[in-house]
Amino acid sequence: MSGEGTREGRRPAGGGPQVRETYPTGADYSEALRDTTLCFAHPAVARGQVAMGGALRMPRVVSGNFGSVFRVTSAEPGAGREIAVKCFTRAVPGRLRRYRAIGEALRAAAGDWRVPVEYVPRGVLVHGTWYPVILMEWVEGTGLIPWLEEHLDDPAAIGALADRFADLVRDLEAAGFAHGDLQHGNIVVRPDGSLRLIDYDGMYVPALAGLPAAEHGHRNYQHPARGPRDFGPGLDRFSAHVIHLSLRALARAPELWRTYHEEGGEHLLLKGDDYADPTASDRFASVACAVPELTADFARLAHWCREPVAAVAPLVPPTLPPVPCRAEEGNLRLPGWLAEGLAAQQAARTAHEAPPQPGHTPGPPPAPGTARPGPGSGGTAGGDTQGRTQPPAAPGEQVRPARNSAARGAGRGQGNSPGTTAPQPGHAPGPPPAPGTAGHGASAGGTAGGGTPGRAQGGGRGSPAAQSGRAPGTARSGVRPGGGRATAPSAGASRVSPPAAGSSAAPGTGPGSSLGASVPQSGVGANSYSSTSPSPSPVAAFAPLGRADVAAVRWTLAVWATGIAAAVGGVAVALVGWWILGLPVALGAAASLALTYVRGTRRLRVRYRTTPEMLKARTAEWEAEVARVAAADASARLQEADAEVLVRKGALGEIGVRQAAAATALAERHRFEQERVQQRLDEALRSVEQRRTALEGSGAREELEALRRLQERMLDDGLARHGLPVSLLGARLVAELERGGIRTAADFTRVTSAVPTSPELRDQAVVSGPGRSVKADGIAPSVARRLQSWRDGLADDLRVRLPGALPYDAAQELHRRRADRRLDLNRQAARARTSALAELEAMEDERAAEEQRSAHAAAADRARAEAALRDAEAAAADHRAEHAAAVARGEAARAEALRYRSLTYRRYLAAALRGR
């Protein structure tokens, strides 16, 4: 077997780039395994009996992803154990290193899930070349899908199998292992119900850390974002969740199998397309909602489909964190049906587990979309804006105002019934609260607060009485946005008045309505608080007027009254007939009244405008206008800042898009270059193979040619020993032929005579030899014939004694030359592979360097974009605080100006007449 090669020996180990090798097909292995004495060298399977099948009695084969598996009964003395022999049909980078590490790890591991394996580099002989094989115990049992089809009418057995599978996954991850391709075809259910895992081609063990994954696993069980770099102890988490969830769902609803498992399908209930976009998958939605108690788990699986592979949690963690399902949390991107189902499930679970409150009769669990009753003490329930129950404040504790103006404006809705919230006019009810968060709370007989979607509402933070637990009407000091205690307002400042107990403010009214209407939703910063709208302020009144003002008003009015009386008297006199006397009096009185009215009114209005109250009123109006303009400017700056934040967020998102596009282009270019290298390698190997085929078929032809040349050489040597016959030709003709180079029988092969055409010419003959012809005169045709006959007779005698085969030394020389040429062809093929490997390794290095440069550039761009976004968000927060403060100042200034609107000119005159 000196000409046999070992395929694995010509392949470099490790995880670097590999040249595509050609392995036998399953049919080639089947043909070779017909004789296990010749094809196997390992003592466990040599001379073993291969399981046969089919009409032609060929070895029964089970085809897999990387090879074909045969069942062989060992011929070793003993029990005749069954062995599974896996023959590879595809190349795997670093297979020898991987299986050595896997075999050692499995031998040291605990658990009955494992099947020991042995990697045999010189495993099976096919077409004169040894190929590696994997030897492992043949596991008797049933595949997962056939087992499920047999036990669909036994939900308890399926549930028990799910528990055993969870234990298997726990043991696997506790050992730091990952199977790499958890799917139905690699799980065997033994007759006793225990589980075995087979096919360890893609397994991860700690000794393989740093290598890329050897395979990607079955797409119907793997995370949609799994790639070659995802190779670690958490590799099986997603597929474990898929299998475990499917088993639990079938244990509760076996009819799902007939609906969602396709006949002969390579999946359980869900398929790979369902993981790519769970929100758009009808199959995912139907399966998730078919079993309500598993809705949360399917929601978690849908969430993990959009996250990296490393974000998937273990199958059996100590505690599972709650899954938020609020519709406004765009990062989860859960569909509405999952959010509602998850909320309904959590509400039912909370209603079942929560202890009843003293004096409170628990009712049925609320439907999705309704608020959940919360603990209270008979008053308005307090809740914060994050969906968590706000505990009552201690006496004297400062209460921070509500952060959300919309919550303040609609924070006091009349409760319809315990545990429900009536939607306010113009306000749509929000989605149900997330699992693990408190619902909207109001005890029986109190008022429930409606609020923003997904947030618990009580009396609202705008209700001090509700938050502090005090009785309505109990006074307490307010709190400034900064957290300090508010001072008592001045005469022109507004005061916060808590509402009466049991009252409910209409939408848009009550505390916070005025400011909430003028401030947009984005106008309240994270670190600022909007103040409540002031209650009606005391109406301003004129201070007691001075004596000069009272006297001036009274004197002017008295003059007006006298003039009016004179005018009226003159008119009356004229009417009774004394017009000559009455008309001048009436006209004079009217003129005097008009002049006095104009001058007096001017003086009185001057006195009215110069009163301290009117001076304060004009100042308040001016301040209100200044505050309005400042609030408008602050609003414009806030809009610009928010627009800048959106621009920065878009720029940050574009960086990721550009990086992904660059990575795709780099991968495509790398793939194209790899294909070019592979194409050149294939052409070189094809040329070498053609020459090798020609070499193998030329052995007999070369031996015949060598024998012919040897016979010609021996014939020439024998003829060269016989000189020209002088007795036949004479001394003159012999001398003439010798001068022409014809000396022996070996120097010519043919003699041709030429008949003379005239009597004057003598006889001629042409003596032809290898590469020469000599004309000789005087050779008659009869002499020429005798010369030719002499030469042919000598040749015939010599041919009888020539050898019929090559001598041994000559034959061995030919064999040696062919072996040298065969070795040279092998070297050319090896050089071609080495050159291709070097090119691929250089390409890998270049790609890694380019990826690193691209990643560094993207990281720098992302850092700059994030810094710019932080600056923009900080500026927006500052502008938002400024806008809120400007609006508050405008409200206060406007309220102060309104106090003086009642100080009219008429009231001034009335006050002067009254003398106060």
Short mmCIF file of N, CA and C in Angstrom, two decimals, residues 412-423 442 445-450 504:
data_model
loop_
_atom_site.label_atom_id
_atom_site.label_comp_id
_atom_site.label_asym_id
_atom_site.label_seq_id
_atom_site.Cartn_x
_atom_site.Cartn_y
_atom_site.Cartn_z
N ARG A 412 -57.18 63.78 37.35
CA ARG A 412 -58.28 63.58 38.30
C ARG A 412 -59.54 63.22 37.53
N GLY A 413 -59.70 61.97 37.18
CA GLY A 413 -60.92 61.54 36.52
C GLY A 413 -61.82 60.83 37.50
N GLN A 414 -63.11 60.99 37.31
CA GLN A 414 -64.06 60.34 38.22
C GLN A 414 -64.01 58.85 38.01
N GLY A 415 -63.80 58.06 39.04
CA GLY A 415 -63.75 56.61 38.91
C GLY A 415 -65.12 56.04 38.64
N ASN A 416 -65.20 55.13 37.65
CA ASN A 416 -66.45 54.48 37.35
C ASN A 416 -66.74 53.37 38.35
N SER A 417 -65.76 52.57 38.60
CA SER A 417 -65.92 51.46 39.53
C SER A 417 -64.56 51.10 40.05
N PRO A 418 -64.48 50.38 41.14
CA PRO A 418 -63.16 49.99 41.64
C PRO A 418 -62.41 49.19 40.61
N GLY A 419 -61.21 49.62 40.34
CA GLY A 419 -60.35 48.89 39.43
C GLY A 419 -60.49 49.31 38.00
N THR A 420 -61.33 50.24 37.66
CA THR A 420 -61.46 50.70 36.28
C THR A 420 -61.24 52.18 36.23
N THR A 421 -60.90 52.64 35.10
CA THR A 421 -60.65 54.07 34.88
C THR A 421 -61.49 54.53 33.72
N ALA A 422 -62.29 55.53 33.93
CA ALA A 422 -63.11 56.07 32.84
C ALA A 422 -62.26 56.91 31.94
N PRO A 423 -62.27 56.67 30.63
CA PRO A 423 -61.49 57.52 29.74
C PRO A 423 -62.04 58.93 29.71
N ALA A 442 -57.06 52.78 42.98
CA ALA A 442 -58.02 53.55 43.76
C ALA A 442 -58.82 52.58 44.57
N GLY A 445 -64.72 53.45 46.68
CA GLY A 445 -65.27 54.67 47.21
C GLY A 445 -64.42 55.86 46.96
N GLY A 446 -63.22 55.71 46.39
CA GLY A 446 -62.36 56.83 46.09
C GLY A 446 -62.47 57.22 44.65
N THR A 447 -61.55 58.01 44.19
CA THR A 447 -61.50 58.42 42.79
C THR A 447 -60.27 57.85 42.17
N ALA A 448 -60.42 57.32 40.98
CA ALA A 448 -59.30 56.75 40.26
C ALA A 448 -58.80 57.75 39.27
N GLY A 449 -57.49 57.81 39.11
CA GLY A 449 -56.91 58.79 38.20
C GLY A 449 -56.60 58.19 36.86
N GLY A 450 -57.08 58.76 35.81
CA GLY A 450 -56.68 58.38 34.46
C GLY A 450 -55.45 59.14 34.11
N SER A 504 -64.11 66.31 41.13
CA SER A 504 -63.30 65.87 40.00
C SER A 504 -63.28 66.99 38.99
#
